Structures are given as C-alpha cells and as structure tokens.
mmCIF file of C-alpha atoms and ligand atoms in Angstrom:
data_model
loop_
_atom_site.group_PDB
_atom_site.id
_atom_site.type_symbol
_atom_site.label_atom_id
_atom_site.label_comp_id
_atom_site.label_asym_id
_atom_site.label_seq_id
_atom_site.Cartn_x
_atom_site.Cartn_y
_atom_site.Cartn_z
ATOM 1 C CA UNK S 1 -25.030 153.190 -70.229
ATOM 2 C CA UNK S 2 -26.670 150.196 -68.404
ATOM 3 C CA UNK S 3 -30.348 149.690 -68.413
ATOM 4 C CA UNK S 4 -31.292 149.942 -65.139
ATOM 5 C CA UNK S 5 -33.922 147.148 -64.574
ATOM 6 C CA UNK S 6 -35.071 145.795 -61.469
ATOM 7 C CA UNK S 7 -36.189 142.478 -60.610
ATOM 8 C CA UNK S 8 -37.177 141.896 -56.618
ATOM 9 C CA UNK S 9 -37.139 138.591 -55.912
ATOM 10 C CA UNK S 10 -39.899 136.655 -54.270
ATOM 11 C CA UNK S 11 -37.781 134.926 -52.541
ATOM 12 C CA UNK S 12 -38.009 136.710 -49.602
ATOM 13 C CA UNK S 13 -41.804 137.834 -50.313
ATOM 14 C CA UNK S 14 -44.292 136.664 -47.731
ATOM 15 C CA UNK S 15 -45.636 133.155 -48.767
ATOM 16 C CA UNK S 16 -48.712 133.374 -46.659
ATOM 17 C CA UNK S 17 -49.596 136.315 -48.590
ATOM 18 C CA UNK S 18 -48.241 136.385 -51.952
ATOM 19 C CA UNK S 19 -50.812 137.714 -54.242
ATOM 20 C CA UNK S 20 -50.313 140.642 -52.104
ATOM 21 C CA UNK S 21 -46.907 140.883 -52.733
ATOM 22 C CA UNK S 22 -46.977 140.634 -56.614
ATOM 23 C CA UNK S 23 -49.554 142.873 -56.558
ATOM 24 C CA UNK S 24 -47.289 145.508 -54.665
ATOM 25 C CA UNK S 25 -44.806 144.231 -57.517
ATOM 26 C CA UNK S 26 -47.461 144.844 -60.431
ATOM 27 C CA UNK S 27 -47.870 148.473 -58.974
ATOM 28 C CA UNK S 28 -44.149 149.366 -58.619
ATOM 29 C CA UNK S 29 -41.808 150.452 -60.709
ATOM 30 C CA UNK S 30 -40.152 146.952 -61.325
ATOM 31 C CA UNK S 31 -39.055 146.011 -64.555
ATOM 32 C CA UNK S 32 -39.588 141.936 -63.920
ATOM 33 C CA UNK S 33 -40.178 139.503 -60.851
ATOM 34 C CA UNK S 34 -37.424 136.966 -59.974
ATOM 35 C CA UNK S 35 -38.341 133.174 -59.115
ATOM 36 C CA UNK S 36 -35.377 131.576 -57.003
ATOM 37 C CA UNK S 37 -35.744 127.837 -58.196
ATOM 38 C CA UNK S 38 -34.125 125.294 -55.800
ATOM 39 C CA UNK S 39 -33.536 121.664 -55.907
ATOM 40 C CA UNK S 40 -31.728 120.840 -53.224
ATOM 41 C CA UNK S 41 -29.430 119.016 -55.032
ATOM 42 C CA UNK S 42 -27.237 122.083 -57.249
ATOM 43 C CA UNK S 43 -27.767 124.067 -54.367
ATOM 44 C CA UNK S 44 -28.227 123.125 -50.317
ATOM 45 C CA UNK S 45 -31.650 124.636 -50.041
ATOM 46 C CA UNK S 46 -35.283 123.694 -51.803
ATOM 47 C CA UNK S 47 -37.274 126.318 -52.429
ATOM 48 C CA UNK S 48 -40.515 126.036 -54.980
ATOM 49 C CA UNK S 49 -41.155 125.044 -58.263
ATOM 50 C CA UNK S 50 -43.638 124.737 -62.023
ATOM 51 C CA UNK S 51 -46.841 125.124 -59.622
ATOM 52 C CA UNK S 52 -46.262 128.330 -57.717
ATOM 53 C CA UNK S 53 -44.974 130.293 -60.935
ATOM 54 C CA UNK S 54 -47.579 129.582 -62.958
ATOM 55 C CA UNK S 55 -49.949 130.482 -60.123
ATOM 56 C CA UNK S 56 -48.228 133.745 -60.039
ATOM 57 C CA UNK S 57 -48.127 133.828 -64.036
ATOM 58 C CA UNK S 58 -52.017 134.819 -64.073
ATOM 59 C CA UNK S 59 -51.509 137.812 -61.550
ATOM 60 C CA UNK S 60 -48.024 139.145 -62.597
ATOM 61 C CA UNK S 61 -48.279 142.537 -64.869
ATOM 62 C CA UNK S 62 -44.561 142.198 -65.055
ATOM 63 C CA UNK S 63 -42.186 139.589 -66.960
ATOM 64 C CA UNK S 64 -41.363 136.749 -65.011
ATOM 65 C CA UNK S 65 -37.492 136.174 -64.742
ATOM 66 C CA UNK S 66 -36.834 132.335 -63.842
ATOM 67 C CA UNK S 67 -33.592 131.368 -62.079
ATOM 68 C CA UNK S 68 -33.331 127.422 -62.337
ATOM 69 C CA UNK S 69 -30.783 126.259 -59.283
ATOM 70 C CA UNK S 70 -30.976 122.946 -60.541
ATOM 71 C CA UNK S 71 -29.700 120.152 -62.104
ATOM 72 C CA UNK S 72 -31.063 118.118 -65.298
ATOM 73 C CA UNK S 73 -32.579 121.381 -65.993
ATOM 74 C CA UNK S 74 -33.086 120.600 -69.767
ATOM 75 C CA UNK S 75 -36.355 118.140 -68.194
ATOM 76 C CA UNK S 76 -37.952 121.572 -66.994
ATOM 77 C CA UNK S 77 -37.244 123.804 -69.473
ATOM 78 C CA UNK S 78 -40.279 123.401 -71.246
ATOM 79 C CA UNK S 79 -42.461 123.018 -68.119
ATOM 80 C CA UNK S 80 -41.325 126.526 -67.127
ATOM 81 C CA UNK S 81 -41.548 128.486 -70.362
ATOM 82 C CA UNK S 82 -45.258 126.766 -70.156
ATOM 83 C CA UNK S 83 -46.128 127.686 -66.301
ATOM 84 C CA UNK S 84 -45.051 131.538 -67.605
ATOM 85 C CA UNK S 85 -41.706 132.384 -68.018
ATOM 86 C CA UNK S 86 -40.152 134.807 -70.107
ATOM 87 C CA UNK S 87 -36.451 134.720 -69.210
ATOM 88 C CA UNK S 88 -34.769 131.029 -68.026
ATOM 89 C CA UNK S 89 -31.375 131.240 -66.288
ATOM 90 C CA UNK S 90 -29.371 127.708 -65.768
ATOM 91 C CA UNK S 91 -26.381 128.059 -64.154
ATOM 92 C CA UNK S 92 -22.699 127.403 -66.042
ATOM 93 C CA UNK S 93 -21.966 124.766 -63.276
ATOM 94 C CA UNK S 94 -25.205 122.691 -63.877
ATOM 95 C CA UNK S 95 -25.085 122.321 -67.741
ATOM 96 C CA UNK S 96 -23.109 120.038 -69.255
ATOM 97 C CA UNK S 97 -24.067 120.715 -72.565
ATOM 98 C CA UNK S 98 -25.147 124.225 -72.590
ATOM 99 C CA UNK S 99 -25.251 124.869 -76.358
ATOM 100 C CA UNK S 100 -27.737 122.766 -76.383
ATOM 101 C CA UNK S 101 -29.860 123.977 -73.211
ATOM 102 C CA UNK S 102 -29.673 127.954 -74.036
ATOM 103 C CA UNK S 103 -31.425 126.823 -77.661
ATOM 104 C CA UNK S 104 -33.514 124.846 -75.901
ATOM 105 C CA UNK S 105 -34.678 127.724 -74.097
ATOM 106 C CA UNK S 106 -34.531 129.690 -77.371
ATOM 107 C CA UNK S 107 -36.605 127.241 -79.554
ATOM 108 C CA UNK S 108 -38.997 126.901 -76.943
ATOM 109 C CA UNK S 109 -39.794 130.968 -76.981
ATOM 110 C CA UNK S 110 -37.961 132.214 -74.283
ATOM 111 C CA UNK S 111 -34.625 134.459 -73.831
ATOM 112 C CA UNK S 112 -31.682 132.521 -72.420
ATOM 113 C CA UNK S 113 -29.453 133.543 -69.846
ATOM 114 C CA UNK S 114 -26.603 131.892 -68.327
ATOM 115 C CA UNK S 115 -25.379 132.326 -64.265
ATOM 116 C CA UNK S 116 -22.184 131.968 -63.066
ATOM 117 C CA UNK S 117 -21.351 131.141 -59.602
ATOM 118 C CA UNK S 118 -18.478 133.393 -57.618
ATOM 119 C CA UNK S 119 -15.752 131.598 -58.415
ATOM 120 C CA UNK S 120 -16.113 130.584 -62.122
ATOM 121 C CA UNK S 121 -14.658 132.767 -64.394
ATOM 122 C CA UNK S 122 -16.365 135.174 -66.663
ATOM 123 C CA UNK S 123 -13.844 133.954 -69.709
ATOM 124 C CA UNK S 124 -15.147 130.507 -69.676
ATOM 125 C CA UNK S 125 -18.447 132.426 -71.901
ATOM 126 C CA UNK S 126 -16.296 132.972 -74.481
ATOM 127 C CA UNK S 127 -17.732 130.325 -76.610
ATOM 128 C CA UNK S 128 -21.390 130.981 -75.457
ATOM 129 C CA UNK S 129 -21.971 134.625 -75.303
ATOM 130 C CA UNK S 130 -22.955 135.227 -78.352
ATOM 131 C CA UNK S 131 -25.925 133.016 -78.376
ATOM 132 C CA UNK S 132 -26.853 134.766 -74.669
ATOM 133 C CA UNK S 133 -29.658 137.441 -74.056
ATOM 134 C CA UNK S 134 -28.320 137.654 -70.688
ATOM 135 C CA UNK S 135 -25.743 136.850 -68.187
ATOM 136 C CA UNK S 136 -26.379 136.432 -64.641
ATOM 137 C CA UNK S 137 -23.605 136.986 -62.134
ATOM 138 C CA UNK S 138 -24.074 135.441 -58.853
ATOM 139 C CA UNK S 139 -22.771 138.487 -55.867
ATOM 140 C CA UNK S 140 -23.202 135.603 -53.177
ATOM 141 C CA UNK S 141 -22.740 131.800 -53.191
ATOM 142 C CA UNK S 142 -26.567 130.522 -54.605
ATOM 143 C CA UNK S 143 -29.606 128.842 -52.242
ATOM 144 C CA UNK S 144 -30.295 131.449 -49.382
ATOM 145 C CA UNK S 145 -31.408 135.084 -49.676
ATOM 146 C CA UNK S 146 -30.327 137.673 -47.088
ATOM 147 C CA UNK S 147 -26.013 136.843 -47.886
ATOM 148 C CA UNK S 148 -23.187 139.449 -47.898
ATOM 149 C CA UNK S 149 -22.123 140.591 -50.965
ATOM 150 C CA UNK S 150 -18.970 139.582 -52.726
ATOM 151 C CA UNK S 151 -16.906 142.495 -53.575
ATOM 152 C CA UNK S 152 -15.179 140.881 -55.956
ATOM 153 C CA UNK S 153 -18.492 141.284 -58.283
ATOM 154 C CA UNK S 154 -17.348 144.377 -59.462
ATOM 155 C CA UNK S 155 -14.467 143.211 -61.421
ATOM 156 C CA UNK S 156 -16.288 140.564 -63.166
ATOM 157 C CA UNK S 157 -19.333 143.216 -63.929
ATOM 158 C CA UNK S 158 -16.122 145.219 -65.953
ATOM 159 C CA UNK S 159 -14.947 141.928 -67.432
ATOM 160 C CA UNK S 160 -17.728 140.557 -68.885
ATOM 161 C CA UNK S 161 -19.063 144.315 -70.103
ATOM 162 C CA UNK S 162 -15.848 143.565 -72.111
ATOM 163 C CA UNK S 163 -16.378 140.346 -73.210
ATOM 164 C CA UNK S 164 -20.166 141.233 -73.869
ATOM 165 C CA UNK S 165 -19.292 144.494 -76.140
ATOM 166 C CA UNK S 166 -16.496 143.292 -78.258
ATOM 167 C CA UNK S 167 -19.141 139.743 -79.078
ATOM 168 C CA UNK S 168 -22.866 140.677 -78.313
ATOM 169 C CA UNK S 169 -23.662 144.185 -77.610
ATOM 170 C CA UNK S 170 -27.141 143.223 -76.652
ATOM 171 C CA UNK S 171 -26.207 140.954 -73.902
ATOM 172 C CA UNK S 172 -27.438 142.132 -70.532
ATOM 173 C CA UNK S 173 -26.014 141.614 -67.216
ATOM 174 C CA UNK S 174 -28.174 140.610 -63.912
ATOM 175 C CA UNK S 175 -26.156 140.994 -60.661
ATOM 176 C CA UNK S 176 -28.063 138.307 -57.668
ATOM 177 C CA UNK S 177 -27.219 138.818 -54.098
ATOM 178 C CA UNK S 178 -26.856 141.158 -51.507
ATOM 179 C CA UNK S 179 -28.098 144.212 -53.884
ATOM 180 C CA UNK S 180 -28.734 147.374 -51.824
ATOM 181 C CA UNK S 181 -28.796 151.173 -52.584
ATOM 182 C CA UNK S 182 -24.423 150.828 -51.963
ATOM 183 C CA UNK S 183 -24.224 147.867 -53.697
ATOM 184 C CA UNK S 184 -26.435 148.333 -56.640
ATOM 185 C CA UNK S 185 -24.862 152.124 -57.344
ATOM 186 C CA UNK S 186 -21.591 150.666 -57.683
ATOM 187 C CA UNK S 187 -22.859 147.395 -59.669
ATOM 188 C CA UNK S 188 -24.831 150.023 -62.407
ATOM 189 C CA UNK S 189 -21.249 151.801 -62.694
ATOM 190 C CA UNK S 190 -19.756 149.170 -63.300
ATOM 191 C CA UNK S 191 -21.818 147.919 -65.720
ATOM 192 C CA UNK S 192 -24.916 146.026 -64.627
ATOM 193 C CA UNK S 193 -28.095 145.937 -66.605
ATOM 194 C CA UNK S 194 -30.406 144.200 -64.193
ATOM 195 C CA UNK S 195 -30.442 144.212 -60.591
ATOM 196 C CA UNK S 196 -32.017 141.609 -58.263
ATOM 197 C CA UNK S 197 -33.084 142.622 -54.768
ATOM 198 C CA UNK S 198 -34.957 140.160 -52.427
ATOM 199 C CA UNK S 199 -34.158 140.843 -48.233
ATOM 200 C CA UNK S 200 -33.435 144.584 -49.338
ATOM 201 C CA UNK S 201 -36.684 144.926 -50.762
ATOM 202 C CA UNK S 202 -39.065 143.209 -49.019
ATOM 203 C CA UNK S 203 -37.090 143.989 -45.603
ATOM 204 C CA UNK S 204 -37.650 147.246 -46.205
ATOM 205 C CA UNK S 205 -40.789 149.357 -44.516
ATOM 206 C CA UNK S 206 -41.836 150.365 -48.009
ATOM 207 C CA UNK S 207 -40.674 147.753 -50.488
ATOM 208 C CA UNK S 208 -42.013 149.816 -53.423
ATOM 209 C CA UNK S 209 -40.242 153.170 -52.659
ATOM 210 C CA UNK S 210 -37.144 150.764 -52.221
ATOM 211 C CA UNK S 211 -37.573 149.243 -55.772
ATOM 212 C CA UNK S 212 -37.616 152.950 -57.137
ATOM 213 C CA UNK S 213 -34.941 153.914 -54.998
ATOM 214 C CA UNK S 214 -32.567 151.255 -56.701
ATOM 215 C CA UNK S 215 -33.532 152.583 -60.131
ATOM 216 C CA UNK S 216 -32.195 155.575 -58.937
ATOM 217 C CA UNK S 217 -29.226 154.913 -56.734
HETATM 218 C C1 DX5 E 1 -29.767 133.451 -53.919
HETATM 219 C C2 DX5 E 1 -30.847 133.874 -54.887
HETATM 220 C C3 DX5 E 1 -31.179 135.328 -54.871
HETATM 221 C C4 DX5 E 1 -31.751 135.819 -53.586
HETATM 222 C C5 DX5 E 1 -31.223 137.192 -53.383
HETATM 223 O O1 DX5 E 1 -29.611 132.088 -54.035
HETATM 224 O O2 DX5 E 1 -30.446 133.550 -56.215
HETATM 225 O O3 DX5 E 1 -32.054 135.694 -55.948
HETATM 226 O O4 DX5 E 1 -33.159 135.829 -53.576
HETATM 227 O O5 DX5 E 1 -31.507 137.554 -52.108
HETATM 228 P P1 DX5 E 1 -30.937 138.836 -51.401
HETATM 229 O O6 DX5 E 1 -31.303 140.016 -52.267
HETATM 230 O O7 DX5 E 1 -31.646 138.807 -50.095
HETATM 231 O O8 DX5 E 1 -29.453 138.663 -51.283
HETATM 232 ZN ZN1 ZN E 2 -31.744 134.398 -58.121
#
C-alpha cells in the first residue's frame, strides 16, 4: 500500500502573494510543499532559488521538499539544507557522480532522492537505490508546470516498485507532472508514494479541497 502524500507545488502559487499561499498550504491537508528549482541551464526555464525557500522556511508548518533542476548541484547542496530543506532531489541526468552527491545530501542532514527524466530508465538505479529515501519520477519533460502527462509513467511506477521492494523497501516514489484526480488514482495504484500537484491545485477554485481530494482519489 502506497503512502499517499501530497506535495503541491509552488510553482504555480501566486508570487505576489505567497505567504498566502503557504499559509493555505500550512492549513491543508498536505503532507510537504514542493520548490521547483531552475537554472536555466539543466532545464530551459529559471525559476527561483536559496533566498525565496528560506523565506518560506520560517512560515511553512509543512516539510519542505526541494527539487534541484540544476547542474553543479553538489555547490548548493549545503546552501539548501541551510535555507530549510528537508528532502533534496538532483536529477540522474545532472550528477555525474551521484554516490557522492546523495551522501552529500545525507551527511549534511537531509533525505536524498534521486529524479529521473522520461526517457531514462528506471534500471539505471540499480546501483543507487539502496542508498535512496526517495525516487522521483518525472510524468512530463522538467522546467514548466501546467504539461500533459506521460502515460508511459505508469509502467515505470510498477518497475521501480520492483526494483525498490526486492533492494530498499523504504524507498518512496514521488510522481511530478500533470497530477490530477485521473492521473494521481492511477499513479497511487500503481504504486506511487508521493504525489506532486502544482496547475491542478492552485488552478483549482478551492486549492485545499483539491489537495484532500488527491489524498483520496
Ligand atoms: C516541472 C516541475 C513540476 C511542476 C508540476 O518542471 O518539476 O513540479 O511544478 O506542475 P504541474 O502539476 O502543473 O504539472
Ligand atoms: Zn518538481
């Protein structure tokens, strides 16, 4: 049985308000809040950085789950478990030595979580997982909210379940992209742990019935 955490992403939050939106977050039923960090560089969009999380870090009643789209992301690491988070994600395609950067992470006081774009393989963990709190499967191609969801998610969900249960049963798995009530039922059958919902959420008339909605879909 999957968790059944969910982690809106601020991405799509209103930035001339945000304090209201965490606070809407604080007062859900959210499990963590998702930061959607962009270099412009890893992935074609920029979006914010150290100075806005840790801002939000003093307001947040929830865990703050970090996403770095980035490269060199072994220079931040530190800066970012310091500015308040409590979950770092660097992506498979962005590490070349990710040994090193998930005990980085680790060392530093944080869990450790690797992403994995679309099209890279879930097999290519097999030498990682173990030393993995969580995995994070990208459902769309990374850098803009509001994408179509790849239906090919599913599959890798199963897979790495697989992987995950016959090498580290306490692994979790986030699902990123184009989560919605269809989406995210199917993705929680399938195996998710986490699910990550920015346009659905904060598109949605009432963004914290919508958050409890998805822990129930
Ligand atoms: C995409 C980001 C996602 C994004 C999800 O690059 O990693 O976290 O905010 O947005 P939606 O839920 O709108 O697809
Ligand atoms: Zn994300």
């Amino acid at each position: 049985m999957s968790e059944r955490l969910i982690a809106p992403s601020i991405l799509a939050a209103n930035f001339n308000n945000l304090g209201a939106d965490i606070e809407m977050i604080n007062q859900s039923e959210a499990d963590w809040i998702h930061f959607d960090v962009m270099d412009g560089v890893f992935v074609p969009n920029i979006s914010f950085g150290i100075p806005v999380i840790e801002h939000v870090a003093k307001i947040a009643g929830k865990p703050l789950d970090v996403h770095l789209m980035i490269i060199d992301a072994d220079k931040f690491i530190v800066p970012f478990i310091e500015a308040g988070a409590s979950l770092l994600t660097v992506h498979y395609e962005a590490c070349p030595h990710l040994h090193r950067t998930v005990w980085q992470i680790k060392d530093n006081g944080a869990k450790a979580s690797v992403c994995l774009n679309p099209h890279t393989p879930v097999s290519l963990l097999e030498n990682i997982i173990v030393d993995l709190d969580m995995v994070l499967l990208m459902s769309v191609n990374p850098g803009f909210g509001g994408q179509k969801f790849i239906q090919g998610t599913y599959d890798k969900v199963k897979k790495l379940k697989e992987l995950i249960q016959e090498k580290n049963p306490e692994c979790l798995i986030e699902v990123d992209g184009g989560v919605n009530f269809e989406t995210g039922a199917e993705l929680f059958k399938a195996g998710a742990d986490v699910l990550v919902a920015g346009s659905f959420v904060f598109g949605s008339e009432n963004p914290a019935k919508t958050i409890a909605g998805l822990k129930r879909v």
